[in-house]
Amino acid sequence: NEIYEEMDPLLERIDEQQRMLKQQTREIARAETMRRDFSSNVSHEMKTPLQVISGYAELMKNGLVDPEDNRKFAGLIYEEAQAMRSLINDVLILSRLDEAAVGDRDQAIDLYAVAQSVANRLVSFSDAEGVSVVIEGESACIAGTDTLVEEMLYNLIENGIRYNHEGGSVTVKVGNDGAGPIVRVSDTGVGIPEEMHDKVFERFFRVDKSRSKETGGTGLGLAIVKHAVMYHGGSIEVKSKLGEGTSFILRFPEMDGGARGRSAATGR
Ligand code: ADP
């Protein structure tokens, strides 16, 4: 009997460990499936522009394009090459994020300053689309990696312009609430149907495939944003009404003492 009494907890522990092992095996299998799906999606997304590029180039090579149309065809090839470039760029960023090989969060980054510089970089796009971009609020610093914070705000503001209409606007409001820095990127655009609010953060998910591709979307932007927010210890929430507009709300933890007030983005 004594032996049984001693064995019981031991058996329970073995049971518990077996359960944990099974759970881990399931998680590894899930990650493996996701990895495989992602690779096949990437190959698929690469094939389309590549087919267009080789198709047009072959026509030109064989002298089948009217010399007058040369520029037009070169332009189409250039556009597809740009789409491939964006895709490769986004895939690289995501894989670096997956491996957390994106550098240390050792800089004090002012979200307000980054939002302003991103809006400046996007001026020709917003002008072309007839959408105005306004940055409001005040400085708010997080401990971060500058390239990643830029990428995060770039994708959100770019989407706000892309899924908008002429005369619309994108408003970025940066501030501090009780818990820490907060950024709200709101637009007056097409909106996202309620049932897709979670899905938009998935890799290659698009609400409107043709609009996304037409305007140079890779389908990876919001997946990168979500990863980057989580990397900075923050959270992201989407609020949207179809036909009225969309807001993404990002909340970050308060930065601890040391680097507060110094800003890598402004150098001050
Ligand atoms: P994409 O490169 O296609 O823009 P994202 O990952 O950035 O990919 O976004 C995923 C999808 O979510 C987009 O294809 C679009 O349908 C939708 N979406 C993203 N941002 C907005 C927005 N601000 N307003 C409306 N729809 C949006």
Short mmCIF file of C-alpha atoms and ligand atoms in Angstrom, two decimals:
data_model
loop_
_atom_site.label_atom_id
_atom_site.label_comp_id
_atom_site.label_asym_id
_atom_site.label_seq_id
_atom_site.Cartn_x
_atom_site.Cartn_y
_atom_site.Cartn_z
CA ASN A 1 0.00 0.00 0.00
CA GLU A 2 2.77 2.38 0.87
CA ILE A 3 4.36 1.75 -2.49
CA TYR A 4 1.06 2.59 -4.21
CA GLU A 5 0.77 5.78 -2.21
CA GLU A 6 4.22 6.81 -3.36
CA MET A 7 3.54 5.87 -6.95
CA ASP A 8 0.28 7.75 -7.29
CA PRO A 9 1.71 11.26 -7.45
CA LEU A 10 4.45 9.97 -9.70
CA LEU A 11 1.92 8.53 -12.14
CA GLU A 12 -0.03 11.77 -12.01
CA ARG A 13 3.09 13.69 -12.93
CA ILE A 14 3.78 11.36 -15.83
CA ASP A 15 0.21 11.85 -17.00
CA GLU A 16 0.56 15.60 -16.76
CA GLN A 17 3.82 15.52 -18.70
CA GLN A 18 2.27 13.38 -21.39
CA ARG A 19 -0.56 15.88 -21.74
CA MET A 20 1.91 18.74 -22.06
CA LEU A 21 3.93 16.82 -24.63
CA LYS A 22 0.82 16.13 -26.70
CA GLN A 23 -0.15 19.81 -26.52
CA GLN A 24 3.36 20.84 -27.64
CA THR A 25 3.28 18.36 -30.52
CA ARG A 26 -0.05 19.82 -31.64
CA GLU A 27 1.35 23.35 -31.50
CA ILE A 28 4.45 22.37 -33.48
CA ALA A 29 2.28 20.67 -36.11
CA ARG A 30 0.08 23.77 -36.35
CA ALA A 31 3.10 26.03 -36.75
CA GLU A 32 4.48 23.72 -39.42
CA THR A 33 1.18 23.79 -41.37
CA MET A 34 1.09 27.58 -41.13
CA ARG A 35 4.68 27.77 -42.35
CA ARG A 36 3.92 25.53 -45.29
CA ASP A 37 0.74 27.45 -46.18
CA PHE A 38 2.67 30.69 -46.00
CA SER A 39 5.43 29.41 -48.32
CA SER A 40 2.93 28.19 -50.87
CA ASN A 41 1.01 31.49 -50.66
CA VAL A 42 4.24 33.43 -51.21
CA SER A 43 5.13 31.31 -54.26
CA HIS A 44 1.65 31.81 -55.62
CA GLU A 45 1.75 35.60 -55.08
CA MET A 46 5.17 35.77 -56.76
CA LYS A 47 4.09 33.79 -59.79
CA THR A 48 1.44 36.25 -60.94
CA PRO A 49 3.71 39.29 -61.43
CA LEU A 50 6.47 37.08 -62.79
CA GLN A 51 4.14 35.67 -65.45
CA VAL A 52 3.08 39.15 -66.49
CA ILE A 53 6.70 40.31 -66.64
CA SER A 54 7.90 37.38 -68.74
CA GLY A 55 4.84 37.54 -70.97
CA TYR A 56 5.31 41.21 -71.88
CA ALA A 57 9.09 40.90 -72.11
CA GLU A 58 8.74 38.00 -74.51
CA LEU A 59 6.37 39.97 -76.73
CA MET A 60 8.83 42.87 -76.82
CA LYS A 61 11.81 40.55 -77.42
CA ASN A 62 10.06 38.96 -80.39
CA GLY A 63 9.25 42.35 -81.88
CA LEU A 64 5.52 41.81 -81.44
CA VAL A 65 4.93 45.12 -79.72
CA ASP A 66 4.30 48.19 -81.82
CA PRO A 67 7.31 50.48 -81.09
CA GLU A 68 4.79 53.16 -80.12
CA ASP A 69 3.60 50.94 -77.27
CA ASN A 70 7.09 50.18 -75.96
CA ARG A 71 6.82 52.70 -73.15
CA LYS A 72 3.44 51.44 -72.10
CA PHE A 73 4.66 47.85 -71.91
CA ALA A 74 7.84 48.86 -70.10
CA GLY A 75 5.59 50.70 -67.62
CA LEU A 76 3.49 47.58 -67.02
CA ILE A 77 6.61 45.49 -66.50
CA TYR A 78 7.94 48.08 -64.07
CA GLU A 79 4.71 48.05 -62.06
CA GLU A 80 4.77 44.28 -61.71
CA ALA A 81 8.44 44.38 -60.71
CA GLN A 82 7.54 46.92 -58.01
CA ALA A 83 4.78 44.62 -56.74
CA MET A 84 7.32 41.80 -56.47
CA ARG A 85 9.71 44.07 -54.67
CA SER A 86 7.10 45.05 -52.07
CA LEU A 87 6.17 41.42 -51.57
CA ILE A 88 9.78 40.31 -51.06
CA ASN A 89 10.33 43.23 -48.72
CA ASP A 90 7.25 42.35 -46.61
CA VAL A 91 8.13 38.65 -46.53
CA LEU A 92 11.62 39.53 -45.28
CA ILE A 93 10.24 41.79 -42.56
CA LEU A 94 7.81 39.09 -41.43
CA SER A 95 10.45 36.39 -41.30
CA ARG A 96 12.73 38.66 -39.29
CA LEU A 97 9.83 39.32 -36.93
CA ASP A 98 9.13 35.58 -36.65
CA GLU A 99 12.72 35.04 -35.61
CA ALA A 100 12.61 38.18 -33.45
CA ALA A 101 15.78 39.19 -35.31
CA VAL A 102 14.77 42.81 -35.57
CA GLY A 103 17.15 44.37 -33.11
CA ASP A 104 16.73 45.34 -29.49
CA ARG A 105 14.07 47.69 -28.23
CA ASP A 106 16.79 49.94 -26.99
CA GLN A 107 15.73 53.28 -28.45
CA ALA A 108 13.28 55.82 -27.12
CA ILE A 109 11.01 56.39 -30.07
CA ASP A 110 8.57 59.27 -30.30
CA LEU A 111 5.45 57.95 -32.03
CA TYR A 112 4.34 61.49 -32.90
CA ALA A 113 7.63 62.29 -34.70
CA VAL A 114 7.55 58.97 -36.56
CA ALA A 115 3.93 59.56 -37.65
CA GLN A 116 4.92 62.95 -39.04
CA SER A 117 7.89 61.61 -40.95
CA VAL A 118 5.82 58.73 -42.34
CA ALA A 119 3.10 61.17 -43.47
CA ASN A 120 5.82 63.16 -45.27
CA ARG A 121 7.09 60.05 -47.01
CA LEU A 122 3.54 59.31 -48.17
CA VAL A 123 2.76 62.80 -49.48
CA SER A 124 2.96 61.93 -53.18
CA PHE A 125 0.67 58.90 -52.67
CA SER A 126 -1.88 60.83 -50.60
CA ASP A 127 -1.83 63.71 -53.10
CA ALA A 128 -2.35 61.31 -56.00
CA GLU A 129 -5.30 59.72 -54.20
CA GLY A 130 -6.74 63.09 -53.12
CA VAL A 131 -6.68 62.10 -49.45
CA SER A 132 -5.44 64.43 -46.72
CA VAL A 133 -3.34 63.14 -43.82
CA VAL A 134 -3.41 64.97 -40.48
CA ILE A 135 -1.20 64.24 -37.46
CA GLU A 136 -2.62 65.39 -34.13
CA GLY A 137 -1.74 65.17 -30.46
CA GLU A 138 1.57 65.19 -28.62
CA SER A 139 4.86 63.35 -28.20
CA ALA A 140 4.59 59.85 -26.74
CA CYS A 141 7.64 57.62 -26.44
CA ILE A 142 7.99 53.87 -26.44
CA ALA A 143 11.08 51.69 -26.03
CA GLY A 144 11.45 50.35 -29.53
CA THR A 145 13.24 49.66 -32.79
CA ASP A 146 12.92 52.61 -35.15
CA THR A 147 12.65 50.72 -38.45
CA LEU A 148 9.87 48.57 -37.07
CA VAL A 149 7.87 51.45 -35.61
CA GLU A 150 8.16 53.26 -38.95
CA GLU A 151 7.00 50.16 -40.82
CA MET A 152 4.04 49.81 -38.46
CA LEU A 153 2.78 53.39 -38.88
CA TYR A 154 3.63 53.41 -42.59
CA ASN A 155 1.40 50.39 -43.25
CA LEU A 156 -1.50 51.82 -41.24
CA ILE A 157 -1.40 55.28 -42.80
CA GLU A 158 -0.84 53.86 -46.30
CA ASN A 159 -3.91 51.62 -45.87
CA GLY A 160 -5.92 54.58 -44.60
CA ILE A 161 -5.11 56.36 -47.87
CA ARG A 162 -5.45 53.29 -50.11
CA TYR A 163 -8.89 52.20 -48.85
CA ASN A 164 -10.30 55.72 -48.98
CA HIS A 165 -11.87 57.92 -51.62
CA GLU A 166 -11.04 61.25 -53.18
CA GLY A 167 -11.62 64.07 -50.70
CA GLY A 168 -11.32 61.68 -47.74
CA SER A 169 -8.91 61.95 -44.85
CA VAL A 170 -6.65 60.00 -42.50
CA THR A 171 -6.20 61.31 -38.97
CA VAL A 172 -3.42 60.04 -36.72
CA LYS A 173 -3.82 60.98 -33.09
CA VAL A 174 -0.91 60.32 -30.75
CA GLY A 175 -1.19 60.73 -26.99
CA ASN A 176 -0.74 59.25 -23.55
CA ASP A 177 -3.58 57.85 -21.54
CA GLY A 178 -3.28 56.57 -17.98
CA ALA A 179 -1.75 53.27 -19.05
CA GLY A 180 0.77 54.48 -21.64
CA PRO A 181 1.20 55.76 -25.19
CA ILE A 182 -1.77 55.39 -27.51
CA VAL A 183 -2.06 55.90 -31.27
CA ARG A 184 -5.31 56.05 -33.19
CA VAL A 185 -5.21 55.93 -37.00
CA SER A 186 -8.68 56.78 -38.34
CA ASP A 187 -9.83 57.11 -41.92
CA THR A 188 -13.00 58.09 -43.75
CA GLY A 189 -12.67 55.17 -46.16
CA VAL A 190 -14.56 52.11 -47.29
CA GLY A 191 -14.60 50.36 -43.89
CA ILE A 192 -14.22 46.68 -43.01
CA PRO A 193 -17.22 44.35 -42.50
CA GLU A 194 -17.62 43.38 -38.84
CA GLU A 195 -17.10 39.64 -39.42
CA MET A 196 -13.69 40.35 -40.95
CA HIS A 197 -12.28 42.49 -38.15
CA ASP A 198 -10.05 39.70 -36.84
CA LYS A 199 -9.25 38.24 -40.23
CA VAL A 200 -7.60 41.36 -41.63
CA PHE A 201 -4.52 40.64 -39.51
CA GLU A 202 -3.98 37.25 -41.17
CA ARG A 203 -1.29 36.89 -43.81
CA PHE A 204 -2.60 37.41 -47.35
CA PHE A 205 -6.17 38.04 -46.23
CA ARG A 206 -7.84 40.74 -48.31
CA VAL A 207 -11.36 42.06 -48.07
CA ASP A 208 -11.28 43.35 -51.62
CA LYS A 209 -8.68 41.49 -53.67
CA SER A 210 -8.77 43.65 -56.77
CA ARG A 211 -8.52 46.96 -54.93
CA SER A 212 -5.62 45.72 -52.82
CA LYS A 213 -3.62 44.50 -55.82
CA GLU A 214 -4.48 47.45 -58.03
CA THR A 215 -3.03 49.87 -55.50
CA GLY A 216 0.06 47.83 -54.71
CA GLY A 217 -1.06 45.96 -51.57
CA THR A 218 0.77 42.75 -50.66
CA GLY A 219 -1.79 41.38 -48.19
CA LEU A 220 0.93 41.31 -45.53
CA GLY A 221 0.73 44.87 -44.21
CA LEU A 222 -1.55 44.32 -41.22
CA ALA A 223 0.14 41.03 -40.30
CA ILE A 224 3.37 43.03 -40.03
CA VAL A 225 1.62 45.76 -38.04
CA LYS A 226 0.19 43.28 -35.54
CA HIS A 227 3.53 41.50 -35.12
CA ALA A 228 5.36 44.79 -34.67
CA VAL A 229 2.84 46.04 -32.10
CA MET A 230 3.16 42.80 -30.12
CA TYR A 231 6.94 42.97 -30.37
CA HIS A 232 6.69 46.34 -28.59
CA GLY A 233 4.49 44.85 -25.87
CA GLY A 234 1.40 46.62 -27.20
CA SER A 235 -2.08 45.68 -28.38
CA ILE A 236 -4.10 46.59 -31.47
CA GLU A 237 -7.83 46.95 -31.89
CA VAL A 238 -9.91 47.70 -34.97
CA LYS A 239 -13.17 49.62 -35.06
CA SER A 240 -14.91 50.02 -38.36
CA LYS A 241 -18.22 50.64 -40.03
CA LEU A 242 -18.74 49.67 -43.64
CA GLY A 243 -18.87 52.74 -45.83
CA GLU A 244 -18.01 55.10 -42.97
CA GLY A 245 -14.39 54.42 -42.12
CA THR A 246 -11.94 52.52 -39.99
CA SER A 247 -9.90 53.18 -36.84
CA PHE A 248 -6.95 51.18 -35.62
CA ILE A 249 -6.13 51.79 -31.97
CA LEU A 250 -2.66 50.89 -30.72
CA ARG A 251 -1.82 50.85 -27.00
CA PHE A 252 1.69 50.51 -25.62
CA PRO A 253 3.08 50.03 -22.16
CA GLU A 254 4.54 53.02 -20.35
CA MET A 255 8.26 53.35 -20.95
CA ASP A 256 10.37 52.88 -17.86
CA GLY A 257 12.43 55.75 -16.46
CA GLY A 258 15.83 55.67 -18.22
CA ALA A 259 15.17 56.46 -21.83
CA ARG A 260 11.99 58.50 -21.27
CA GLY A 261 12.02 61.91 -22.86
CA ARG A 262 14.95 61.18 -25.13
CA SER A 263 13.82 60.55 -28.63
CA ALA A 264 15.69 58.52 -31.22
CA ALA A 265 13.34 59.74 -33.96
CA THR A 266 13.89 63.44 -33.30
CA GLY A 267 17.39 63.05 -31.87
CA ARG A 268 16.42 65.26 -28.95
P1 ADP B 1 -3.04 44.95 -48.26
O1 ADP B 1 -1.63 44.93 -48.69
O2 ADP B 1 -3.96 44.15 -49.14
O3 ADP B 1 -3.53 46.30 -47.95
P2 ADP B 1 -3.15 44.49 -45.40
O4 ADP B 1 -2.68 43.33 -44.59
O5 ADP B 1 -2.52 45.80 -45.15
O6 ADP B 1 -3.03 44.06 -46.91
O7 ADP B 1 -4.72 44.61 -45.19
C1 ADP B 1 -5.54 43.46 -45.33
C2 ADP B 1 -6.89 43.82 -45.91
O8 ADP B 1 -7.64 44.55 -44.95
C3 ADP B 1 -6.81 44.72 -47.13
O9 ADP B 1 -6.69 43.99 -48.31
C4 ADP B 1 -8.11 45.51 -47.05
O10 ADP B 1 -9.13 44.76 -47.69
C5 ADP B 1 -8.40 45.58 -45.56
N1 ADP B 1 -8.00 46.89 -44.97
C6 ADP B 1 -6.83 47.18 -44.36
N2 ADP B 1 -6.81 48.45 -43.90
C7 ADP B 1 -8.01 48.99 -44.23
C8 ADP B 1 -8.61 50.28 -44.02
N3 ADP B 1 -7.97 51.28 -43.41
N4 ADP B 1 -9.88 50.45 -44.50
C9 ADP B 1 -10.53 49.45 -45.13
N5 ADP B 1 -10.02 48.22 -45.35
C10 ADP B 1 -8.77 47.98 -44.91
#
